[in-house]
Amino acid sequence: MKTVNILMTVLAVMILASCSANNKRTIDDILDSPFRVYQISGFDGPKLDINKDSLAQFLVSLHYDIPLSDIEHELNWSSEITEKNIDALIENRLLEKEGNELKPALGIFTLERGKLMELKARNVANEIADSIYSRLPEIKAIHDEAHISQRHDFRELSLFYLSNVVLDNFQIERVEGEFINQQRPLRNGSRYYLGIVEDDLTADTEPYGMYGNMGLHWSDSTGISVFGNRRTSSNPGWDNYEEKYIHVFDEHDTELITQTMPDLFFPTLLDILNRNRPDFEAAYQELNFDKEISFEEFFIFWYHWIYTEATDVLIERDIIQKPQNDMFYYQRAVNF
């Protein structure tokens, strides 16, 4: 273990050095790079779509301290358009102006930062994976109480249970409420987390292989969603749920996956996060996110790296079985 920790430290230093060396980027490079806008948690979202009009690329360019005149020239913006866009970004609290300096007011997760976050997530991810493994008998016992257990064994549902239920979609509000313990940032009347994430396009997954949950269809009584990390153009038809096998959780089972199972693991997860908080705060400052966003907004994004790493550890240990095409489609009860 000591050798592994030393190796990770060396790798972190090497990546950080590369980070510093590559901290100069041109506007052309930024325009040619795949930056994605991500909103995390909840339905309350921004009133300004920064996917449009090169606003995301504008914010990334400011992050790299590219002169405003150079950005304006490459984006072919007139001074009037520039002023209009700056005003709109400031109004929506996505940009701050201090004197003559413009600073992004959301997380800019560049490739250099993302690789370091991925590396730094591994120690706590292993700790989380170890804890999930130790609680497997209790988690499996809850599955055995579910009606769905009569049609599907635990292993078939393991990615959904051990990643989406105990770490992500059905756990994230608890992490927000008891670890972050602060409301989402208020931006122009809406509360939400927003970040710009750079994708290196080296895999057919989402950036950094990040797992996520997305609703596909909603009615008064049921909702259909998908969990996985291949919601990408390289996986055409991923959102066509009508052609997929849907795992159905009735009202009884929905209570188990939204309350009983995440409740079981949350005290353990919270203890791990609290013990590692000094390291989280150190990384927040080391990566200079303290100059852009609050620690809370930084962490809620980094948590997605952390639970993704924990999920991959459990897959490597053959505790989680990946579903066909790496995607899990399910229906659950709502308003029960």
XYZ file of C-alpha atoms in Angstrom:
336
model
C 0.000 0.000 0.000
C 2.890 2.344 0.794
C 4.342 1.749 -2.675
C 0.978 2.502 -4.271
C 0.665 5.758 -2.302
C 4.172 6.820 -3.316
C 3.392 6.060 -6.960
C 0.177 8.063 -6.787
C 2.060 10.998 -5.254
C 4.644 10.891 -8.039
C 1.911 10.727 -10.680
C 0.091 13.652 -9.066
C 3.264 15.749 -9.125
C 3.866 14.856 -12.777
C 0.302 15.737 -13.785
C 0.384 18.948 -11.778
C 3.636 19.904 -13.509
C 2.021 19.126 -16.851
C -0.962 21.206 -15.732
C 1.275 24.213 -15.159
C 3.143 23.668 -18.402
C -0.066 23.430 -20.406
C -1.830 26.314 -18.717
C -1.407 28.476 -21.805
C -4.046 27.790 -24.422
C -5.174 29.718 -27.431
C -8.753 30.623 -28.210
C -8.522 28.450 -31.348
C -7.549 25.455 -29.226
C -10.449 26.108 -26.870
C -12.916 26.406 -29.752
C -11.667 23.079 -31.130
C -11.856 21.282 -27.764
C -14.975 19.461 -26.524
C -16.318 21.360 -23.529
C -19.674 20.192 -22.145
C -21.998 22.132 -19.871
C -23.273 20.078 -16.936
C -26.020 20.929 -14.486
C -26.097 18.811 -11.355
C -29.050 18.137 -9.070
C -32.637 19.259 -9.276
C -34.924 20.729 -11.907
C -34.294 24.394 -11.146
C -31.853 25.529 -13.813
C -30.147 28.511 -15.414
C -32.115 31.188 -17.227
C -29.224 31.616 -19.668
C -28.102 28.777 -21.974
C -24.322 29.014 -22.178
C -24.258 26.228 -24.770
C -25.343 28.925 -27.212
C -23.414 31.795 -28.781
C -20.015 30.398 -27.683
C -20.657 31.559 -24.111
C -19.098 28.428 -22.588
C -15.965 28.886 -24.718
C -15.892 32.559 -23.716
C -15.870 31.595 -20.030
C -13.171 28.969 -20.576
C -11.025 31.539 -22.402
C -11.333 33.919 -19.457
C -10.285 31.067 -17.160
C -7.056 30.827 -19.175
C -6.515 34.606 -18.910
C -6.775 35.144 -22.653
C -7.134 38.905 -23.321
C -10.698 40.026 -23.946
C -9.697 41.652 -27.236
C -8.304 38.325 -28.531
C -11.434 36.438 -27.505
C -13.663 39.062 -29.098
C -11.687 38.908 -32.338
C -11.716 35.092 -32.639
C -15.425 34.845 -31.780
C -16.180 37.616 -34.256
C -18.063 39.586 -31.607
C -18.623 43.298 -31.916
C -18.059 45.416 -28.813
C -21.859 45.669 -28.452
C -22.279 41.877 -28.526
C -19.427 41.444 -26.060
C -20.985 43.920 -23.637
C -24.402 42.299 -24.002
C -23.019 38.810 -23.293
C -20.952 39.990 -20.344
C -23.985 41.719 -18.837
C -26.114 38.584 -19.281
C -23.473 36.356 -17.671
C -23.044 38.737 -14.743
C -26.828 38.996 -14.282
C -27.008 35.202 -14.083
C -24.021 35.073 -11.687
C -21.927 33.022 -14.067
C -19.343 35.774 -14.381
C -17.884 38.249 -11.906
C -16.241 41.588 -12.608
C -13.634 42.896 -10.210
C -12.338 46.216 -11.461
C -11.350 45.527 -15.054
C -10.925 41.783 -14.440
C -13.531 39.242 -15.534
C -13.627 35.896 -13.729
C -15.853 32.851 -14.384
C -18.221 32.195 -11.471
C -18.758 28.506 -12.200
C -16.444 25.517 -12.208
C -14.202 25.155 -15.264
C -13.179 21.490 -15.206
C -10.376 21.473 -17.757
C -8.680 18.269 -18.839
C -5.686 19.013 -16.624
C -7.851 19.592 -13.567
C -10.074 16.619 -14.371
C -7.160 14.180 -14.536
C -5.897 15.356 -11.170
C -9.385 15.095 -9.661
C -9.646 11.552 -11.006
C -6.298 10.640 -9.454
C -7.041 12.320 -6.133
C -10.413 10.545 -5.893
C -8.875 7.076 -5.744
C -7.997 6.801 -2.054
C -11.456 7.783 -0.816
C -13.072 5.749 -3.623
C -11.282 2.624 -2.397
C -12.437 3.374 1.134
C -16.038 3.697 -0.070
C -15.773 0.475 -2.104
C -14.390 -1.401 0.919
C -17.296 -0.150 3.041
C -19.886 -1.155 0.453
C -18.345 -4.622 0.310
C -18.569 -4.941 4.097
C -22.277 -4.007 3.999
C -23.145 -6.341 1.109
C -25.047 -8.889 3.267
C -27.366 -6.138 4.540
C -27.797 -4.598 1.075
C -28.575 -8.021 -0.392
C -31.109 -8.647 2.376
C -32.997 -5.516 1.294
C -32.960 -6.766 -2.300
C -34.384 -10.074 -1.092
C -37.335 -8.167 0.413
C -38.119 -6.576 -2.956
C -40.687 -8.032 -5.332
C -38.199 -7.555 -8.183
C -35.962 -10.199 -6.560
C -38.429 -12.813 -7.790
C -37.481 -11.939 -11.390
C -33.893 -10.667 -11.133
C -31.019 -11.712 -8.908
C -28.863 -9.240 -7.005
C -25.924 -9.500 -9.377
C -28.018 -8.444 -12.356
C -29.051 -5.293 -10.471
C -25.684 -4.693 -8.789
C -24.616 -1.633 -10.834
C -27.948 0.028 -10.113
C -27.941 -0.813 -6.403
C -24.277 -0.217 -5.526
C -23.739 2.903 -7.615
C -27.002 4.684 -8.381
C -28.901 3.805 -5.198
C -26.283 3.942 -2.424
C -23.991 6.592 -3.986
C -25.608 8.685 -6.709
C -29.194 9.501 -7.611
C -30.919 8.280 -4.469
C -28.135 9.446 -2.158
C -27.076 12.827 -3.547
C -29.674 14.858 -1.637
C -28.406 13.394 1.634
C -24.841 14.324 0.679
C -26.027 17.853 -0.102
C -28.071 18.148 3.064
C -25.713 16.655 5.654
C -22.180 16.937 4.239
C -22.406 20.102 2.166
C -25.142 21.457 4.463
C -25.735 24.503 2.311
C -28.253 25.520 -0.306
C -27.283 25.402 -3.954
C -25.843 28.663 -5.323
C -28.486 31.296 -6.062
C -28.178 32.606 -9.611
C -30.771 35.009 -10.936
C -33.594 33.508 -8.889
C -32.620 29.856 -9.489
C -30.586 27.497 -7.336
C -28.389 25.013 -9.177
C -24.863 23.689 -9.671
C -23.338 24.339 -13.081
C -19.936 23.484 -14.524
C -18.084 23.259 -17.815
C -16.302 19.904 -18.244
C -13.687 19.166 -20.901
C -13.838 15.735 -22.530
C -10.672 14.112 -23.869
C -12.711 11.907 -26.254
C -10.404 8.925 -25.665
C -13.295 6.612 -24.783
C -16.876 5.984 -25.850
C -18.125 6.952 -22.402
C -19.049 10.272 -20.852
C -16.119 12.410 -19.621
C -13.880 10.458 -17.233
C -16.260 7.489 -17.552
C -18.627 9.327 -15.231
C -21.825 7.485 -14.307
C -25.078 9.380 -14.137
C -28.846 9.049 -13.954
C -31.305 10.616 -16.390
C -35.093 10.603 -16.515
C -36.515 9.618 -19.901
C -40.272 9.565 -19.344
C -42.509 10.769 -16.526
C -46.211 10.328 -15.760
C -48.405 10.889 -12.717
C -47.646 7.426 -11.366
C -44.341 6.186 -12.828
C -41.022 7.390 -14.143
C -38.591 5.719 -16.531
C -34.883 6.495 -16.192
C -31.497 5.233 -17.297
C -28.271 4.886 -15.323
C -24.835 4.439 -16.865
C -21.955 6.263 -18.506
C -22.666 5.852 -22.195
C -25.204 8.604 -22.839
C -23.139 9.595 -25.846
C -23.327 9.885 -29.627
C -21.156 6.759 -29.838
C -24.108 4.838 -28.377
C -26.970 5.795 -30.707
C -30.477 5.135 -29.432
C -29.436 5.083 -25.797
C -32.392 7.328 -24.923
C -34.953 5.254 -26.834
C -36.288 3.464 -23.768
C -39.162 1.886 -25.703
C -36.679 -0.492 -27.327
C -34.871 -1.390 -24.098
C -35.540 -3.899 -21.363
C -37.014 -1.961 -18.425
C -36.518 -3.218 -14.855
C -39.734 -2.428 -12.975
C -39.765 -1.383 -9.305
C -43.311 -1.215 -7.941
C -44.348 1.046 -5.037
C -43.030 -1.371 -2.416
C -39.690 -1.721 -4.199
C -39.466 2.002 -4.905
C -39.556 2.680 -1.178
C -36.690 0.230 -0.698
C -34.462 1.828 -3.363
C -35.230 5.461 -2.563
C -35.249 5.195 1.240
C -34.307 1.906 2.912
C -31.162 1.027 0.950
C -29.605 4.522 0.743
C -30.521 5.120 4.417
C -28.601 1.974 5.353
C -25.327 3.107 3.796
C -25.492 6.864 4.309
C -24.053 7.025 7.872
C -21.003 5.104 6.652
C -20.649 7.318 3.586
C -21.012 10.486 5.657
C -18.343 9.301 8.090
C -15.919 8.653 5.204
C -16.602 12.059 3.655
C -16.208 13.885 6.980
C -12.893 12.153 7.743
C -11.566 13.085 4.310
C -12.837 16.663 4.354
C -9.383 18.204 5.062
C -8.070 16.507 1.899
C -11.076 17.725 -0.101
C -10.512 21.292 1.069
C -6.783 21.073 0.299
C -7.519 19.903 -3.255
C -10.047 22.727 -3.674
C -7.311 25.268 -3.011
C -4.502 23.381 -4.753
C -6.478 23.285 -8.004
C -7.401 26.988 -7.622
C -11.149 26.407 -7.600
C -11.276 28.753 -4.609
C -10.842 31.587 -7.112
C -13.995 30.561 -9.049
C -16.604 28.797 -6.933
C -17.478 27.806 -3.381
C -16.035 24.656 -1.840
C -19.555 23.211 -1.775
C -20.057 23.605 -5.534
C -16.575 22.218 -6.209
C -17.224 19.194 -4.019
C -20.606 18.269 -5.495
C -18.906 17.980 -8.882
C -15.888 16.142 -7.499
C -18.223 13.716 -5.714
C -19.208 12.453 -9.172
C -15.560 11.606 -9.852
C -15.385 9.909 -6.443
C -18.430 7.648 -6.791
C -17.438 6.835 -10.390
C -14.029 5.684 -9.155
C -15.710 3.668 -6.367
C -18.017 2.062 -8.931
C -15.086 1.109 -11.164
C -13.252 -0.400 -8.174
C -16.287 -2.590 -7.448
C -16.435 -3.613 -11.120
C -12.727 -4.503 -11.078
C -13.317 -6.638 -7.968
C -16.222 -8.381 -9.747
C -18.660 -7.203 -7.078
C -20.616 -5.202 -9.663
C -21.695 -6.815 -12.916
C -22.032 -4.317 -15.735
C -25.313 -4.624 -17.654
C -25.519 -5.112 -21.404
C -24.277 -1.990 -23.192
C -23.274 -0.611 -19.768
C -26.727 0.962 -19.307
C -29.465 0.137 -16.783
C -33.056 1.118 -17.651
C -35.673 1.092 -14.938
C -39.175 2.195 -14.010
C -40.123 3.271 -10.520
C -43.222 4.533 -8.787
C -43.678 8.248 -8.139
C -45.954 10.057 -5.678
C -46.314 6.848 -3.675
